[in-house]
PDB file of C-alpha atoms in Angstrom:
ATOM      1  CA  MET A   1      14.730 -18.583  20.734  1.00  0.00           C
ATOM      2  CA  PHE A   2      17.162 -21.328  19.714  1.00  0.00           C
ATOM      3  CA  THR A   3      20.587 -21.226  18.113  1.00  0.00           C
ATOM      4  CA  ASN A   4      23.358 -23.609  17.139  1.00  0.00           C
ATOM      5  CA  ASN A   5      25.914 -20.920  17.997  1.00  0.00           C
ATOM      6  CA  TYR A   6      26.759 -18.930  21.101  1.00  0.00           C
ATOM      7  CA  GLY A   7      23.845 -16.984  22.579  1.00  0.00           C
ATOM      8  CA  PHE A   8      22.470 -15.343  25.710  1.00  0.00           C
ATOM      9  CA  ILE A   9      20.640 -17.510  28.206  1.00  0.00           C
ATOM     10  CA  VAL A  10      17.033 -16.534  28.970  1.00  0.00           C
ATOM     11  CA  ASP A  11      17.933 -15.337  32.472  1.00  0.00           C
ATOM     12  CA  TYR A  12      20.355 -12.797  30.990  1.00  0.00           C
ATOM     13  CA  LEU A  13      17.780 -11.530  28.492  1.00  0.00           C
ATOM     14  CA  SER A  14      15.099 -11.233  31.156  1.00  0.00           C
ATOM     15  CA  GLU A  15      17.507  -9.202  33.314  1.00  0.00           C
ATOM     16  CA  ILE A  16      18.065  -6.854  30.378  1.00  0.00           C
ATOM     17  CA  MET A  17      14.311  -6.406  30.021  1.00  0.00           C
ATOM     18  CA  LYS A  18      14.013  -5.791  33.757  1.00  0.00           C
ATOM     19  CA  GLN A  19      16.639  -3.044  33.603  1.00  0.00           C
ATOM     20  CA  LEU A  20      14.951  -1.469  30.578  1.00  0.00           C
ATOM     21  CA  ARG A  21      11.748  -1.046  32.624  1.00  0.00           C
ATOM     22  CA  ARG A  22      13.565   1.716  34.505  1.00  0.00           C
ATOM     23  CA  GLU A  23      14.203   3.660  31.318  1.00  0.00           C
ATOM     24  CA  ASP A  24      11.617   6.242  30.256  1.00  0.00           C
ATOM     25  CA  TYR A  25      11.269   7.300  26.626  1.00  0.00           C
ATOM     26  CA  THR A  26       7.693   8.577  26.841  1.00  0.00           C
ATOM     27  CA  GLN A  27       8.729  12.132  26.018  1.00  0.00           C
ATOM     28  CA  ASP A  28      11.314  11.326  23.372  1.00  0.00           C
ATOM     29  CA  PHE A  29       8.799  11.668  20.545  1.00  0.00           C
ATOM     30  CA  LYS A  30       8.882  15.430  21.177  1.00  0.00           C
ATOM     31  CA  LYS A  31      12.256  15.560  19.403  1.00  0.00           C
ATOM     32  CA  TYR A  32      10.395  15.061  16.134  1.00  0.00           C
ATOM     33  CA  PHE A  33       6.632  15.415  16.622  1.00  0.00           C
ATOM     34  CA  VAL A  34       3.828  17.372  18.264  1.00  0.00           C
ATOM     35  CA  LEU A  35       0.645  15.490  19.128  1.00  0.00           C
ATOM     36  CA  SER A  36      -2.750  17.026  18.360  1.00  0.00           C
ATOM     37  CA  ASP A  37      -4.150  19.189  21.182  1.00  0.00           C
ATOM     38  CA  SER A  38      -7.443  17.297  21.006  1.00  0.00           C
ATOM     39  CA  ILE A  39      -5.837  14.049  22.195  1.00  0.00           C
ATOM     40  CA  THR A  40      -6.863  13.504  25.813  1.00  0.00           C
ATOM     41  CA  THR A  41      -4.399  12.873  28.627  1.00  0.00           C
ATOM     42  CA  ARG A  42      -5.437   9.215  28.905  1.00  0.00           C
ATOM     43  CA  ASP A  43      -5.063   8.691  25.161  1.00  0.00           C
ATOM     44  CA  LYS A  44      -1.728  10.489  25.188  1.00  0.00           C
ATOM     45  CA  ASP A  45      -0.437   8.338  28.054  1.00  0.00           C
ATOM     46  CA  SER A  46      -1.337   5.185  26.150  1.00  0.00           C
ATOM     47  CA  ILE A  47       0.352   6.425  22.971  1.00  0.00           C
ATOM     48  CA  THR A  48       3.543   7.613  24.672  1.00  0.00           C
ATOM     49  CA  LYS A  49       3.909   4.452  26.784  1.00  0.00           C
ATOM     50  CA  THR A  50       3.554   2.270  23.699  1.00  0.00           C
ATOM     51  CA  PHE A  51       6.067   4.489  21.925  1.00  0.00           C
ATOM     52  CA  SER A  52       8.479   4.237  24.856  1.00  0.00           C
ATOM     53  CA  GLY A  53       8.184   0.448  25.105  1.00  0.00           C
ATOM     54  CA  LEU A  54       8.840  -0.100  21.412  1.00  0.00           C
ATOM     55  CA  ILE A  55      11.799   2.285  21.429  1.00  0.00           C
ATOM     56  CA  LYS A  56      13.360   0.305  24.293  1.00  0.00           C
ATOM     57  CA  VAL A  57      13.023  -2.970  22.409  1.00  0.00           C
ATOM     58  CA  MET A  58      13.906  -1.770  18.910  1.00  0.00           C
ATOM     59  CA  TYR A  59      16.397   1.026  19.637  1.00  0.00           C
ATOM     60  CA  PRO A  60      17.756   0.427  23.155  1.00  0.00           C
ATOM     61  CA  ASP A  61      20.697   2.736  22.449  1.00  0.00           C
ATOM     62  CA  GLY A  62      18.273   5.620  21.895  1.00  0.00           C
ATOM     63  CA  GLU A  63      19.545   6.248  18.370  1.00  0.00           C
ATOM     64  CA  TYR A  64      16.828   6.400  15.726  1.00  0.00           C
ATOM     65  CA  SER A  65      15.780   8.663  12.876  1.00  0.00           C
ATOM     66  CA  GLU A  66      12.547  10.589  12.377  1.00  0.00           C
ATOM     67  CA  ILE A  67      11.407   8.024   9.801  1.00  0.00           C
ATOM     68  CA  GLU A  68      11.949   5.217  12.306  1.00  0.00           C
ATOM     69  CA  ALA A  69      10.196   7.222  15.026  1.00  0.00           C
ATOM     70  CA  LYS A  70       7.257   7.880  12.684  1.00  0.00           C
ATOM     71  CA  GLU A  71       6.773   4.168  12.091  1.00  0.00           C
ATOM     72  CA  ILE A  72       6.515   3.563  15.835  1.00  0.00           C
ATOM     73  CA  MET A  73       4.301   6.617  16.403  1.00  0.00           C
ATOM     74  CA  ASP A  74       1.867   5.497  13.693  1.00  0.00           C
ATOM     75  CA  PHE A  75       1.650   2.053  15.285  1.00  0.00           C
ATOM     76  CA  ALA A  76       1.103   3.461  18.796  1.00  0.00           C
ATOM     77  CA  ILE A  77      -1.608   5.897  17.675  1.00  0.00           C
ATOM     78  CA  GLU A  78      -3.393   3.323  15.514  1.00  0.00           C
ATOM     79  CA  ASN A  79      -3.677   0.915  18.442  1.00  0.00           C
ATOM     80  CA  ARG A  80      -4.989   3.588  20.805  1.00  0.00           C
ATOM     81  CA  LYS A  81      -7.396   4.870  18.171  1.00  0.00           C
ATOM     82  CA  ARG A  82      -8.802   1.375  17.761  1.00  0.00           C
ATOM     83  CA  VAL A  83      -9.508   1.256  21.518  1.00  0.00           C
ATOM     84  CA  LYS A  84     -11.096   4.713  21.431  1.00  0.00           C
ATOM     85  CA  ILE A  85     -13.438   3.781  18.589  1.00  0.00           C
ATOM     86  CA  GLN A  86     -14.721   0.863  20.646  1.00  0.00           C
ATOM     87  CA  LEU A  87     -15.153   3.076  23.729  1.00  0.00           C
ATOM     88  CA  ILE A  88     -17.208   5.551  21.686  1.00  0.00           C
ATOM     89  CA  LYS A  89     -19.432   2.715  20.482  1.00  0.00           C
ATOM     90  CA  MET A  90     -20.049   1.573  24.060  1.00  0.00           C
ATOM     91  CA  ASP A  91     -20.444   4.990  25.674  1.00  0.00           C
ATOM     92  CA  GLU A  92     -21.545   8.062  23.732  1.00  0.00           C
ATOM     93  CA  THR A  93     -20.135  10.370  26.409  1.00  0.00           C
ATOM     94  CA  PHE A  94     -16.652   9.717  25.053  1.00  0.00           C
ATOM     95  CA  GLU A  95     -15.683  12.503  22.681  1.00  0.00           C
ATOM     96  CA  HIS A  96     -14.243  12.014  19.223  1.00  0.00           C
ATOM     97  CA  VAL A  97     -10.535  12.753  19.021  1.00  0.00           C
ATOM     98  CA  ASP A  98      -8.327  13.987  16.207  1.00  0.00           C
ATOM     99  CA  PHE A  99      -5.601  11.345  16.287  1.00  0.00           C
ATOM    100  CA  SER A 100      -2.998  13.289  14.353  1.00  0.00           C
ATOM    101  CA  TYR A 101       0.481  14.646  14.911  1.00  0.00           C
ATOM    102  CA  THR A 102       2.768  17.171  13.222  1.00  0.00           C
ATOM    103  CA  SER A 103       6.401  16.903  12.185  1.00  0.00           C
ATOM    104  CA  LYS A 104       8.515  19.658  13.720  1.00  0.00           C
ATOM    105  CA  ALA A 105      10.958  19.487  10.812  1.00  0.00           C
ATOM    106  CA  THR A 106       8.512  19.846   7.910  1.00  0.00           C
ATOM    107  CA  GLY A 107       5.302  21.107   9.525  1.00  0.00           C
ATOM    108  CA  GLU A 108       3.402  18.278   7.824  1.00  0.00           C
ATOM    109  CA  THR A 109       0.446  16.861   9.747  1.00  0.00           C
ATOM    110  CA  TYR A 110      -0.188  13.113   9.707  1.00  0.00           C
ATOM    111  CA  THR A 111      -3.624  11.633  10.430  1.00  0.00           C
ATOM    112  CA  VAL A 112      -3.510   8.005  11.498  1.00  0.00           C
ATOM    113  CA  ASN A 113      -6.319   5.666  10.431  1.00  0.00           C
ATOM    114  CA  THR A 114      -6.937   2.089  11.456  1.00  0.00           C
ATOM    115  CA  LEU A 115      -6.694  -0.561   8.779  1.00  0.00           C
ATOM    116  CA  GLU A 116     -10.371  -1.431   9.326  1.00  0.00           C
ATOM    117  CA  SER A 117     -11.519   2.118   8.588  1.00  0.00           C
ATOM    118  CA  ILE A 118      -9.552   2.165   5.342  1.00  0.00           C
ATOM    119  CA  GLU A 119     -10.839  -1.227   4.208  1.00  0.00           C
ATOM    120  CA  TYR A 120     -14.497  -0.846   5.167  1.00  0.00           C
ATOM    121  CA  GLY A 121     -14.976   2.891   4.848  1.00  0.00           C
ATOM    122  CA  PHE A 122     -16.557   3.791   8.213  1.00  0.00           C
ATOM    123  CA  ASN A 123     -15.277   6.964   9.817  1.00  0.00           C
ATOM    124  CA  GLU A 124     -16.883   7.364  13.283  1.00  0.00           C
ATOM    125  CA  ASP A 125     -16.285  11.101  12.847  1.00  0.00           C
ATOM    126  CA  LEU A 126     -12.587  10.191  12.631  1.00  0.00           C
ATOM    127  CA  GLN A 127     -11.719  11.299   9.151  1.00  0.00           C
ATOM    128  CA  VAL A 128     -10.705   8.560   6.735  1.00  0.00           C
ATOM    129  CA  LYS A 129      -8.278   9.710   4.071  1.00  0.00           C
ATOM    130  CA  HIS A 130      -9.811   9.578   0.599  1.00  0.00           C
ATOM    131  CA  MET A 131      -8.116   7.378  -1.933  1.00  0.00           C
ATOM    132  CA  HIS A 132      -6.908  10.433  -3.852  1.00  0.00           C
ATOM    133  CA  SER A 133      -6.151  14.016  -2.872  1.00  0.00           C
ATOM    134  CA  GLU A 134      -8.889  16.624  -2.925  1.00  0.00           C
ATOM    135  CA  ASP A 135      -7.192  18.699  -5.585  1.00  0.00           C
ATOM    136  CA  PRO A 136      -9.290  20.388  -8.285  1.00  0.00           C
ATOM    137  CA  VAL A 137     -10.591  18.073 -10.989  1.00  0.00           C
ATOM    138  CA  SER A 138      -7.809  17.025 -13.330  1.00  0.00           C
ATOM    139  CA  ASP A 139      -9.802  15.034 -15.861  1.00  0.00           C
ATOM    140  CA  SER A 140     -13.155  13.308 -16.265  1.00  0.00           C
ATOM    141  CA  VAL A 141     -14.576  10.403 -18.215  1.00  0.00           C
ATOM    142  CA  ASN A 142     -18.184   9.583 -19.080  1.00  0.00           C
ATOM    143  CA  ILE A 143     -19.016   5.893 -18.720  1.00  0.00           C
ATOM    144  CA  SER A 144     -22.329   4.757 -20.142  1.00  0.00           C
ATOM    145  CA  SER A 145     -24.092   1.747 -21.623  1.00  0.00           C
ATOM    146  CA  GLU A 146     -27.524   0.852 -22.870  1.00  0.00           C
ATOM    147  CA  THR A 147     -28.509  -0.666 -19.533  1.00  0.00           C
ATOM    148  CA  THR A 148     -26.895   1.720 -17.048  1.00  0.00           C
ATOM    149  CA  PRO A 149     -27.211   5.472 -16.554  1.00  0.00           C
ATOM    150  CA  VAL A 150     -24.364   7.805 -17.480  1.00  0.00           C
ATOM    151  CA  ARG A 151     -21.730   7.961 -14.768  1.00  0.00           C
ATOM    152  CA  GLN A 152     -19.092  10.664 -14.692  1.00  0.00           C
ATOM    153  CA  VAL A 153     -15.784   9.502 -13.262  1.00  0.00           C
ATOM    154  CA  ILE A 154     -13.469  12.124 -11.838  1.00  0.00           C
ATOM    155  CA  LEU A 155      -9.796  11.337 -12.365  1.00  0.00           C
ATOM    156  CA  LYS A 156      -7.512  13.094  -9.940  1.00  0.00           C
ATOM    157  CA  GLU A 157      -3.847  13.443  -9.245  1.00  0.00           C
ATOM    158  CA  GLY A 158      -2.768  12.261  -5.844  1.00  0.00           C
ATOM    159  CA  ASN A 159      -1.328   9.474  -3.778  1.00  0.00           C
ATOM    160  CA  THR A 160      -2.834   6.230  -2.523  1.00  0.00           C
ATOM    161  CA  GLU A 161      -1.177   4.609   0.474  1.00  0.00           C
ATOM    162  CA  ILE A 162      -1.687   0.859   0.691  1.00  0.00           C
ATOM    163  CA  ARG A 163      -1.113  -0.629   4.121  1.00  0.00           C
ATOM    164  CA  ASP A 164       0.494  -3.958   4.899  1.00  0.00           C
ATOM    165  CA  ASN A 165      -2.223  -6.671   5.110  1.00  0.00           C
ATOM    166  CA  GLN A 166      -4.841  -4.320   3.645  1.00  0.00           C
ATOM    167  CA  GLU A 167      -7.664  -5.982   1.723  1.00  0.00           C
ATOM    168  CA  GLY A 168     -10.184  -4.610  -0.769  1.00  0.00           C
ATOM    169  CA  ILE A 169      -7.514  -3.633  -3.308  1.00  0.00           C
ATOM    170  CA  SER A 170      -7.592  -4.687  -6.958  1.00  0.00           C
ATOM    171  CA  TYR A 171      -6.224  -3.434 -10.267  1.00  0.00           C
ATOM    172  CA  GLU A 172      -9.818  -2.583 -11.174  1.00  0.00           C
ATOM    173  CA  ASN A 173     -10.341  -0.126  -8.332  1.00  0.00           C
ATOM    174  CA  LEU A 174      -6.809   1.256  -8.533  1.00  0.00           C
ATOM    175  CA  PHE A 175      -6.501   1.802 -12.290  1.00  0.00           C
ATOM    176  CA  GLY A 176      -9.736   0.848 -14.046  1.00  0.00           C
ATOM    177  CA  ASP A 177     -11.160   4.331 -14.566  1.00  0.00           C
ATOM    178  CA  TYR A 178      -7.854   5.604 -15.946  1.00  0.00           C
ATOM    179  CA  PHE A 179      -7.958   3.013 -18.769  1.00  0.00           C
ATOM    180  CA  VAL A 180     -11.292   4.204 -20.175  1.00  0.00           C
ATOM    181  CA  GLY A 181     -10.722   5.440 -23.723  1.00  0.00           C
ATOM    182  CA  ALA A 182      -6.986   4.656 -23.615  1.00  0.00           C
ATOM    183  CA  LYS A 183      -5.193   3.978 -26.917  1.00  0.00           C
ATOM    184  CA  GLU A 184      -1.578   3.396 -25.870  1.00  0.00           C
ATOM    185  CA  ILE A 185      -0.492   1.898 -22.562  1.00  0.00           C
ATOM    186  CA  LEU A 186       3.099   1.476 -21.408  1.00  0.00           C
ATOM    187  CA  ILE A 187       3.749  -0.860 -18.468  1.00  0.00           C
ATOM    188  CA  VAL A 188       7.205  -0.651 -16.875  1.00  0.00           C
ATOM    189  CA  ASP A 189       8.061  -3.215 -14.208  1.00  0.00           C
ATOM    190  CA  PRO A 190      11.549  -4.753 -13.874  1.00  0.00           C
ATOM    191  CA  PHE A 191      10.184  -7.917 -12.265  1.00  0.00           C
ATOM    192  CA  ILE A 192       7.862  -9.835 -14.568  1.00  0.00           C
ATOM    193  CA  ARG A 193       9.509 -13.228 -14.758  1.00  0.00           C
ATOM    194  CA  MET A 194       7.886 -15.593 -12.252  1.00  0.00           C
ATOM    195  CA  PRO A 195       4.532 -17.357 -12.861  1.00  0.00           C
ATOM    196  CA  HIS A 196       2.618 -15.237 -10.339  1.00  0.00           C
ATOM    197  CA  GLN A 197       4.051 -12.058 -11.882  1.00  0.00           C
ATOM    198  CA  PHE A 198       2.789 -13.088 -15.313  1.00  0.00           C
ATOM    199  CA  ARG A 199      -0.607 -13.771 -13.722  1.00  0.00           C
ATOM    200  CA  ASN A 200      -0.526 -10.242 -12.326  1.00  0.00           C
ATOM    201  CA  LEU A 201       0.168  -8.890 -15.806  1.00  0.00           C
ATOM    202  CA  MET A 202      -2.700 -10.896 -17.290  1.00  0.00           C
ATOM    203  CA  GLU A 203      -5.030  -9.632 -14.567  1.00  0.00           C
ATOM    204  CA  LEU A 204      -4.084  -6.039 -15.410  1.00  0.00           C
ATOM    205  CA  ILE A 205      -4.612  -6.705 -19.130  1.00  0.00           C
ATOM    206  CA  LYS A 206      -8.048  -8.099 -18.319  1.00  0.00           C
ATOM    207  CA  VAL A 207      -8.950  -4.813 -16.609  1.00  0.00           C
ATOM    208  CA  ILE A 208      -7.706  -2.880 -19.666  1.00  0.00           C
ATOM    209  CA  LEU A 209      -9.844  -5.045 -21.949  1.00  0.00           C
ATOM    210  CA  THR A 210     -12.981  -4.449 -19.886  1.00  0.00           C
ATOM    211  CA  LYS A 211     -12.531  -0.692 -20.447  1.00  0.00           C
ATOM    212  CA  LYS A 212     -12.019  -1.007 -24.208  1.00  0.00           C
ATOM    213  CA  GLU A 213     -14.963  -0.411 -26.516  1.00  0.00           C
ATOM    214  CA  ILE A 214     -15.841  -3.226 -28.926  1.00  0.00           C
ATOM    215  CA  GLY A 215     -14.066  -2.646 -32.232  1.00  0.00           C
ATOM    216  CA  GLU A 216     -11.458  -0.316 -30.743  1.00  0.00           C
ATOM    217  CA  GLU A 217      -7.768  -1.098 -31.159  1.00  0.00           C
ATOM    218  CA  ILE A 218      -5.219  -0.372 -28.464  1.00  0.00           C
ATOM    219  CA  THR A 219      -1.483  -0.849 -27.978  1.00  0.00           C
ATOM    220  CA  ILE A 220       0.085  -2.370 -24.864  1.00  0.00           C
ATOM    221  CA  HIS A 221       3.869  -2.303 -24.516  1.00  0.00           C
ATOM    222  CA  VAL A 222       5.651  -3.925 -21.565  1.00  0.00           C
ATOM    223  CA  VAL A 223       9.196  -3.104 -20.456  1.00  0.00           C
ATOM    224  CA  THR A 224      10.757  -5.480 -17.942  1.00  0.00           C
ATOM    225  CA  GLY A 225      14.010  -7.085 -16.931  1.00  0.00           C
ATOM    226  CA  VAL A 226      14.953 -10.742 -16.837  1.00  0.00           C
ATOM    227  CA  ASP A 227      17.871 -12.936 -15.825  1.00  0.00           C
ATOM    228  CA  GLU A 228      19.382 -14.979 -18.621  1.00  0.00           C
ATOM    229  CA  ASP A 229      18.216 -18.150 -16.852  1.00  0.00           C
ATOM    230  CA  TYR A 230      14.609 -17.049 -17.406  1.00  0.00           C
ATOM    231  CA  ARG A 231      15.006 -15.419 -20.830  1.00  0.00           C
ATOM    232  CA  TYR A 232      13.701 -18.233 -23.027  1.00  0.00           C
ATOM    233  CA  GLU A 233      10.775 -18.922 -20.701  1.00  0.00           C
ATOM    234  CA  SER A 234       9.891 -15.217 -20.492  1.00  0.00           C
ATOM    235  CA  ASP A 235       9.968 -14.826 -24.281  1.00  0.00           C
ATOM    236  CA  SER A 236       7.635 -17.779 -24.553  1.00  0.00           C
ATOM    237  CA  HIS A 237       5.194 -16.348 -21.989  1.00  0.00           C
ATOM    238  CA  PHE A 238       5.099 -12.912 -23.617  1.00  0.00           C
ATOM    239  CA  THR A 239       4.537 -14.482 -27.025  1.00  0.00           C
ATOM    240  CA  GLU A 240       1.606 -16.484 -25.678  1.00  0.00           C
ATOM    241  CA  ILE A 241       0.107 -13.356 -24.118  1.00  0.00           C
ATOM    242  CA  GLY A 242       0.396 -11.448 -27.381  1.00  0.00           C
ATOM    243  CA  GLU A 243      -1.217 -14.237 -29.359  1.00  0.00           C
ATOM    244  CA  SER A 244      -4.103 -14.641 -26.901  1.00  0.00           C
ATOM    245  CA  ILE A 245      -5.145 -10.974 -26.869  1.00  0.00           C
ATOM    246  CA  SER A 246      -4.411 -10.106 -30.510  1.00  0.00           C
ATOM    247  CA  PRO A 247      -7.885 -11.221 -31.707  1.00  0.00           C
ATOM    248  CA  LEU A 248      -9.387  -8.771 -29.197  1.00  0.00           C
ATOM    249  CA  GLY A 249      -7.895  -5.759 -30.965  1.00  0.00           C
ATOM    250  CA  VAL A 250      -4.745  -5.433 -28.875  1.00  0.00           C
ATOM    251  CA  TYR A 251      -1.309  -4.849 -30.357  1.00  0.00           C
ATOM    252  CA  PHE A 252       0.979  -6.322 -27.695  1.00  0.00           C
ATOM    253  CA  SER A 253       4.758  -5.931 -27.571  1.00  0.00           C
ATOM    254  CA  TYR A 254       7.465  -6.241 -24.961  1.00  0.00           C
ATOM    255  CA  GLU A 255      11.035  -5.145 -24.368  1.00  0.00           C
ATOM    256  CA  ILE A 256      13.760  -6.528 -22.097  1.00  0.00           C
ATOM    257  CA  ASN A 257      15.788  -3.837 -20.357  1.00  0.00           C
ATOM    258  CA  ASN A 258      17.776  -4.931 -17.318  1.00  0.00           C
ATOM    259  CA  GLY A 259      18.760  -1.346 -16.545  1.00  0.00           C
ATOM    260  CA  ILE A 260      15.324  -0.201 -15.391  1.00  0.00           C
ATOM    261  CA  HIS A 261      14.366   0.167 -11.749  1.00  0.00           C
ATOM    262  CA  ASP A 262      11.289   2.392 -11.563  1.00  0.00           C
ATOM    263  CA  ARG A 263       7.801   0.939 -11.925  1.00  0.00           C
ATOM    264  CA  SER A 264       4.981   2.764 -13.672  1.00  0.00           C
ATOM    265  CA  ILE A 265       2.003   2.684 -16.030  1.00  0.00           C
ATOM    266  CA  GLU A 266       1.745   5.409 -18.684  1.00  0.00           C
ATOM    267  CA  ILE A 267      -1.603   5.950 -20.395  1.00  0.00           C
ATOM    268  CA  ASP A 268      -1.490   7.804 -23.724  1.00  0.00           C
ATOM    269  CA  ASP A 269       0.021  11.238 -23.137  1.00  0.00           C
ATOM    270  CA  LYS A 270      -2.343  11.940 -20.248  1.00  0.00           C
ATOM    271  CA  TRP A 271      -1.442   9.973 -17.142  1.00  0.00           C
ATOM    272  CA  LYS A 272       1.559   8.413 -15.462  1.00  0.00           C
ATOM    273  CA  ILE A 273       0.927   6.132 -12.490  1.00  0.00           C
ATOM    274  CA  LEU A 274       3.945   5.373 -10.300  1.00  0.00           C
ATOM    275  CA  LEU A 275       3.866   1.904  -8.748  1.00  0.00           C
ATOM    276  CA  GLY A 276       5.842   1.579  -5.532  1.00  0.00           C
ATOM    277  CA  ARG A 277       6.150  -2.217  -5.775  1.00  0.00           C
ATOM    278  CA  GLY A 278       5.128  -2.612  -9.388  1.00  0.00           C
ATOM    279  CA  LEU A 279       2.328  -5.060 -10.145  1.00  0.00           C
ATOM    280  CA  ASP A 280       3.566  -7.459  -7.472  1.00  0.00           C
ATOM    281  CA  MET A 281       1.796  -5.687  -4.594  1.00  0.00           C
ATOM    282  CA  PHE A 282      -0.042  -8.706  -3.194  1.00  0.00           C
ATOM    283  CA  GLN A 283       1.136 -11.187  -0.607  1.00  0.00           C
ATOM    284  CA  LYS A 284       1.854 -14.784  -1.514  1.00  0.00           C
ATOM    285  CA  PRO A 285      -1.313 -16.923  -1.808  1.00  0.00           C
ATOM    286  CA  LEU A 286      -1.946 -19.586   0.825  1.00  0.00           C
ATOM    287  CA  GLY A 287      -1.959 -22.399  -1.712  1.00  0.00           C
ATOM    288  CA  ARG A 288      -2.659 -23.513  -5.258  1.00  0.00           C
ATOM    289  CA  TYR A 289      -6.420 -23.285  -4.747  1.00  0.00           C
ATOM    290  CA  ASP A 290      -6.544 -20.128  -2.655  1.00  0.00           C
ATOM    291  CA  ILE A 291      -9.798 -18.325  -3.568  1.00  0.00           C
ATOM    292  CA  ALA A 292      -7.914 -15.018  -3.357  1.00  0.00           C
ATOM    293  CA  GLU A 293      -6.219 -15.929  -6.641  1.00  0.00           C
ATOM    294  CA  ILE A 294      -9.475 -15.266  -8.483  1.00  0.00           C
ATOM    295  CA  TYR A 295     -11.038 -12.893  -5.949  1.00  0.00           C
ATOM    296  CA  PRO A 296      -8.521 -10.019  -5.773  1.00  0.00           C
ATOM    297  CA  GLU A 297     -10.474  -7.904  -3.283  1.00  0.00           C
ATOM    298  CA  ILE A 298      -9.810 -10.398  -0.468  1.00  0.00           C
ATOM    299  CA  ARG A 299      -6.091 -10.676  -1.116  1.00  0.00           C
ATOM    300  CA  LYS A 300      -3.789  -9.138   1.455  1.00  0.00           C
ATOM    301  CA  CYS A 301      -1.439  -6.443   0.190  1.00  0.00           C
ATOM    302  CA  ARG A 302       2.109  -5.505   0.894  1.00  0.00           C
ATOM    303  CA  GLU A 303       2.787  -1.935   1.950  1.00  0.00           C
ATOM    304  CA  CYS A 304       3.356   0.430  -0.975  1.00  0.00           C
ATOM    305  CA  ASN A 305       2.351   3.744  -2.545  1.00  0.00           C
ATOM    306  CA  ILE A 306       0.557   4.490  -5.821  1.00  0.00           C
ATOM    307  CA  THR A 307       0.987   8.018  -7.246  1.00  0.00           C
ATOM    308  CA  TYR A 308      -1.210   9.435 -10.011  1.00  0.00           C
ATOM    309  CA  ILE A 309       0.361  12.189 -12.131  1.00  0.00           C
ATOM    310  CA  LYS A 310      -1.354  14.102 -14.945  1.00  0.00           C
ATOM    311  CA  LYS A 311       1.127  14.627 -17.771  1.00  0.00           C
TER     312      LYS A 311
END
């Protein structure tokens, strides 16, 4: 580490780290959580030592909240679970383990999954959380064509957690089925002003158009905010969007409201989808010709939550 100001020399920092080795925080997680009984002693030792080491580095004063402790616990369990999955592959005598823990305050149980299991769908008998909750069916849509058999899509209320760096996410697989048969769509996102944010909007509109029957007419209304420096440019972009999709049977309109903060998509009077980060849920592309720009499933995401609510 370098600085142009006053700082600690490396010898001083290394002495701090040496002293911290004497501190033991392996049992401190018990203030907030209870680990699953199925976790073996060896697995538990690995988890608690990782937890202790990160606490020393991130919160050396020992002061941290349950939310902060949960972040570290999730990381520690995910790393140990990844090791255990590989051990099971190499030696079938290793037993499958329920890598979960329970909050003492709320009684809620958290199951930790590796990013690989979420992206690629394998479970190794270690349950992978489904994209939506397993609540009773909230709605259903029949999708059919002349060349494909009838497919019934089950629309459910629930929450989708998107992990940092997760791939395999697109507007199509997040929202596509909810747009089938839609007549009026309201998109609320306070940050649609930069070029990549307008590209995100166009990508979402493309998904909506693929779900629209030929000859149908739909309405799309966008509510966003904008700084005065970008106002003229934003008006121009929205006008171009409206003109480009009007021949396709879409009535497009927009509204500038700098007082909004929440992000959501409302579909007719049936569904409201809450967007944790709005449409801007993807990480910055690597360059102008990054293939991820036109291949959304390989883009890396930023951490956020999507909540589906039946109105």
